[in-house]
PDB file of C-alpha atoms in Angstrom:
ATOM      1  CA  UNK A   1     142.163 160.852  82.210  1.00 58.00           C
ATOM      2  CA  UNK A   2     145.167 163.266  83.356  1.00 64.00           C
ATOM      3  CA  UNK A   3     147.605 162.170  85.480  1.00 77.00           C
ATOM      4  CA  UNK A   4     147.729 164.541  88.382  1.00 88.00           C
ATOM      5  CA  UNK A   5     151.035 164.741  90.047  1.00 91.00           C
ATOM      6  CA  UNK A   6     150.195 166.526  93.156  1.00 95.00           C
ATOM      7  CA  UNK A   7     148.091 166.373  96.293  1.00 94.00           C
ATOM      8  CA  UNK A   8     146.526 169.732  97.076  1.00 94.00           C
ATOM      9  CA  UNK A   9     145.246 170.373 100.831  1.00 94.00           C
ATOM     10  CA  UNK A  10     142.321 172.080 101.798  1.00 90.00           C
ATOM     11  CA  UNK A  11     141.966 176.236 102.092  1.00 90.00           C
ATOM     12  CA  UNK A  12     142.454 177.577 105.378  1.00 91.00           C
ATOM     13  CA  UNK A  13     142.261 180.951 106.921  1.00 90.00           C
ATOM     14  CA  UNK A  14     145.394 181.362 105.994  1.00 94.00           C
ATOM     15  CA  UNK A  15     145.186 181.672 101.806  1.00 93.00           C
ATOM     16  CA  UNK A  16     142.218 184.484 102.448  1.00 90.00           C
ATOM     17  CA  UNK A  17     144.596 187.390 101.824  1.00 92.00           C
ATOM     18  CA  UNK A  18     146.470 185.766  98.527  1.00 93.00           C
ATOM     19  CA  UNK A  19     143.323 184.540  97.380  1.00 88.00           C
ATOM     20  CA  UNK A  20     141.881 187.858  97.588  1.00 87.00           C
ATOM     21  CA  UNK A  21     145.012 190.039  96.763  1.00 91.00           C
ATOM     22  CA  UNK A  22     144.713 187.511  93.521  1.00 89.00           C
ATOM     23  CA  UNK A  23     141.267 188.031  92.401  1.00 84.00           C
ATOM     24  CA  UNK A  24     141.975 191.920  93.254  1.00 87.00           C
ATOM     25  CA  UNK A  25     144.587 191.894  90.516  1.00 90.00           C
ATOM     26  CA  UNK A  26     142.311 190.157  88.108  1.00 86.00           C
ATOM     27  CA  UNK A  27     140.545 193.055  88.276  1.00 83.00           C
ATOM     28  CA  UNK A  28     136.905 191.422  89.898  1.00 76.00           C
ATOM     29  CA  UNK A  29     135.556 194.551  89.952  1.00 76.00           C
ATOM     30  CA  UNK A  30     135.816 194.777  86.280  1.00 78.00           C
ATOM     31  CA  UNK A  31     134.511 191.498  85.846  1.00 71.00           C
ATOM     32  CA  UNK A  32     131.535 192.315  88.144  1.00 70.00           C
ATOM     33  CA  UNK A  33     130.830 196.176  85.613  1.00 74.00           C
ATOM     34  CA  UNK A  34     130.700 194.004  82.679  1.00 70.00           C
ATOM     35  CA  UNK A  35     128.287 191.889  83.799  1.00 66.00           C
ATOM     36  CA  UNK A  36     126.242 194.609  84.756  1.00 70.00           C
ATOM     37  CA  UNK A  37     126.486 196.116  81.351  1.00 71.00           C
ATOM     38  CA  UNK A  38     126.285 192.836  79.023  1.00 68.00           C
ATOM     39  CA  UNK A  39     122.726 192.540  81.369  1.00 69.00           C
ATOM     40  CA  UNK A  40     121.302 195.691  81.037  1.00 71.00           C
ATOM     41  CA  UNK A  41     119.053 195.879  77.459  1.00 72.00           C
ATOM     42  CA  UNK A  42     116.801 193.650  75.841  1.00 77.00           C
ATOM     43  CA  UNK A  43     118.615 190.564  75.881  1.00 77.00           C
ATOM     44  CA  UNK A  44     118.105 187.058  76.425  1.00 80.00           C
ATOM     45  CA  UNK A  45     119.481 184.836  79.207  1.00 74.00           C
ATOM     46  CA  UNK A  46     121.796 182.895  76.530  1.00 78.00           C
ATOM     47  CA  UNK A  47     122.658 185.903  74.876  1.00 76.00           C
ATOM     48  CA  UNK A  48     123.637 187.634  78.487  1.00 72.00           C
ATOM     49  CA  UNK A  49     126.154 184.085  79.551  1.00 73.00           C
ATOM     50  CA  UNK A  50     127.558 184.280  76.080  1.00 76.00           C
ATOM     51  CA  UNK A  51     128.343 187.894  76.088  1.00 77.00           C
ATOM     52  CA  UNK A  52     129.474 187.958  79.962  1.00 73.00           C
ATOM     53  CA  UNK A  53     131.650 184.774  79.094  1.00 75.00           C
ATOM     54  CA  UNK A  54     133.004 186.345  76.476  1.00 77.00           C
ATOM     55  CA  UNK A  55     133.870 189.705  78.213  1.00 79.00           C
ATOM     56  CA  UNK A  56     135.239 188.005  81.382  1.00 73.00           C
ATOM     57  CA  UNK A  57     137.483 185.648  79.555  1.00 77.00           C
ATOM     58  CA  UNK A  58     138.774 189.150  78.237  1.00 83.00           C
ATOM     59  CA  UNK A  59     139.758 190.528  81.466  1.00 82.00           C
ATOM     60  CA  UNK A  60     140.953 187.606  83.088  1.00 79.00           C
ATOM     61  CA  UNK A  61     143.200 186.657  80.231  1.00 82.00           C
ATOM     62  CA  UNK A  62     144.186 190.211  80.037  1.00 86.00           C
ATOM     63  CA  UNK A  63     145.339 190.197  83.914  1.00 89.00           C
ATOM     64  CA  UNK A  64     146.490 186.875  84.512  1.00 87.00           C
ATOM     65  CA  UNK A  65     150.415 187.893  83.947  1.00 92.00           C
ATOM     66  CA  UNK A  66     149.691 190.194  86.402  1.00 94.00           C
ATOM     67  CA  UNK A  67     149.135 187.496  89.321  1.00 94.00           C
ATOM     68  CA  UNK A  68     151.410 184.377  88.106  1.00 95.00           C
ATOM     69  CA  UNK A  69     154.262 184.758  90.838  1.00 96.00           C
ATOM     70  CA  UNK A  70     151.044 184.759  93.279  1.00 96.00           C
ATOM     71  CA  UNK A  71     149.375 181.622  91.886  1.00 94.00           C
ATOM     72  CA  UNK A  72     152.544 179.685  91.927  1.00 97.00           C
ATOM     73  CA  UNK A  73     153.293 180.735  94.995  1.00 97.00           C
ATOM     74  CA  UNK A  74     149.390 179.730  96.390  1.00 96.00           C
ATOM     75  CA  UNK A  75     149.624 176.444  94.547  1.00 96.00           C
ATOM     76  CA  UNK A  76     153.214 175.598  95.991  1.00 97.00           C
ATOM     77  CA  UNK A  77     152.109 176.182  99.126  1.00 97.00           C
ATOM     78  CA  UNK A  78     149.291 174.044  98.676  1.00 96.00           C
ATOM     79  CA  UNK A  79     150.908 171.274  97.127  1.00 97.00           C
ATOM     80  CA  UNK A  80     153.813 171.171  99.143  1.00 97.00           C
ATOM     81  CA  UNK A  81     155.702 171.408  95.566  1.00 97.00           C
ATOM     82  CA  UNK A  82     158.371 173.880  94.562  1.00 98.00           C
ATOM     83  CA  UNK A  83     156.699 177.052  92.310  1.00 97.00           C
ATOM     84  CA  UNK A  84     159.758 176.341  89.775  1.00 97.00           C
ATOM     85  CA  UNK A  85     159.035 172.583  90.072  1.00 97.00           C
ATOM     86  CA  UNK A  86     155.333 173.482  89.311  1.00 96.00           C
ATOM     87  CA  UNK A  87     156.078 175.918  86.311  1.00 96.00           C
ATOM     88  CA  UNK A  88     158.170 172.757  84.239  1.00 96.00           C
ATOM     89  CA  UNK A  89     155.874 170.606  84.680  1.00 94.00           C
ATOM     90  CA  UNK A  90     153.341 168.674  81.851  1.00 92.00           C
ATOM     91  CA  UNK A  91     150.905 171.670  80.238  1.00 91.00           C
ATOM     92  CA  UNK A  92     147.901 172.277  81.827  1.00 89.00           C
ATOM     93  CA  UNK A  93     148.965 170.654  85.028  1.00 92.00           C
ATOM     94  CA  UNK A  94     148.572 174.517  86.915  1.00 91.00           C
ATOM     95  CA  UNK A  95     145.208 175.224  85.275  1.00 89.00           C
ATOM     96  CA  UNK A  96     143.823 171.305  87.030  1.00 90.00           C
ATOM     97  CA  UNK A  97     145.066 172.410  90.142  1.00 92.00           C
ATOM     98  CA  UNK A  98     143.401 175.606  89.931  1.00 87.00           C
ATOM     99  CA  UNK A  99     139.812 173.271  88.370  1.00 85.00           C
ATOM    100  CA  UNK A 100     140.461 171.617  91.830  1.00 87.00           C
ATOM    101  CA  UNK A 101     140.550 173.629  94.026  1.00 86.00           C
ATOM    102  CA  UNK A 102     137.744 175.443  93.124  1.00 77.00           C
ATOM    103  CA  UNK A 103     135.157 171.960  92.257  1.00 76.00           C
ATOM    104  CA  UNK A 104     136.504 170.414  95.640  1.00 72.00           C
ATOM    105  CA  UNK A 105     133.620 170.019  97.907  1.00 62.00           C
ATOM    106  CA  UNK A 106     135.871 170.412 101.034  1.00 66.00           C
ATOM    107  CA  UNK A 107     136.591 174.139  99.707  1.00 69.00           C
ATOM    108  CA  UNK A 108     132.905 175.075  99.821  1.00 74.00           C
ATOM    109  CA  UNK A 109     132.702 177.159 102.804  1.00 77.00           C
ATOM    110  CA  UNK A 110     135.921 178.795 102.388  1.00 76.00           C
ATOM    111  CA  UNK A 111     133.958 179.489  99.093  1.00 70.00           C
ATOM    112  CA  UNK A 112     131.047 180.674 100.965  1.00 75.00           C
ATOM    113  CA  UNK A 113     132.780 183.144 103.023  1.00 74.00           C
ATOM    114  CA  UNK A 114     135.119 184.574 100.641  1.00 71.00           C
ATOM    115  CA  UNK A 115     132.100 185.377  98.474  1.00 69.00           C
ATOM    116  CA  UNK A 116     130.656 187.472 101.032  1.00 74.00           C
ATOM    117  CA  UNK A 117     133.642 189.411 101.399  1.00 72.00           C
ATOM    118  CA  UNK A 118     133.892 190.073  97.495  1.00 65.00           C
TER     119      UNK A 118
END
């Protein structure tokens, strides 16, 4: 098991506009078209994840330089850590934090209501 060296708090109202100024620059709406387009044809359900997976991993890899001042800056604020402090520390302790946030059950209906706004 990973040692995680951090404590992050629960979303609030307040991480709405980074979250979503964030998933902007990752360029959701391009993740959202190629979905669309991996699903239209004859295709089967496994063949649709596996082609969407692939395509989104494209585009989010692609943009992710584009938002890394913003995540540290999210994930400081939620951790109550330094970004710099966050950036030296072990590999792969940024992309936990991110795993998280996102599987904590306390985050669900900020979840919820950012989904209807996207």
């Amino acid at each position: 098991m990973v040692e995680r060296p951090y404590t992050l708090r629960k979303f609030s109202d307040g991480d709405l506009f980074p979250i979503l100024k964030i998933f902007k620059k990752i360029g959701i709406k391009d993740c959202k078209e190629a979905f669309v387009q991996v699903a239209s044809g004859e295709k089967t359900v496994k063949d649709i994840g596996i082609l969407a997976a692939f395509d989104l991993a494209d585009i989010l890899i692609g943009n992710l330089t584009k938002v890394e001042d913003e995540v540290y800056s999210l994930y400081s604020d939620m951790s109550g850590i330094p970004a710099d402090e966050i950036r030296a520390m072990e590999f792969g302790t940024l992309p936990l934090m991110i795993m998280d946030s996102f599987n904590e059950v306390r985050n669900t209906s900020f979840f919820k209501v950012l989904s209807k706004l996207l």
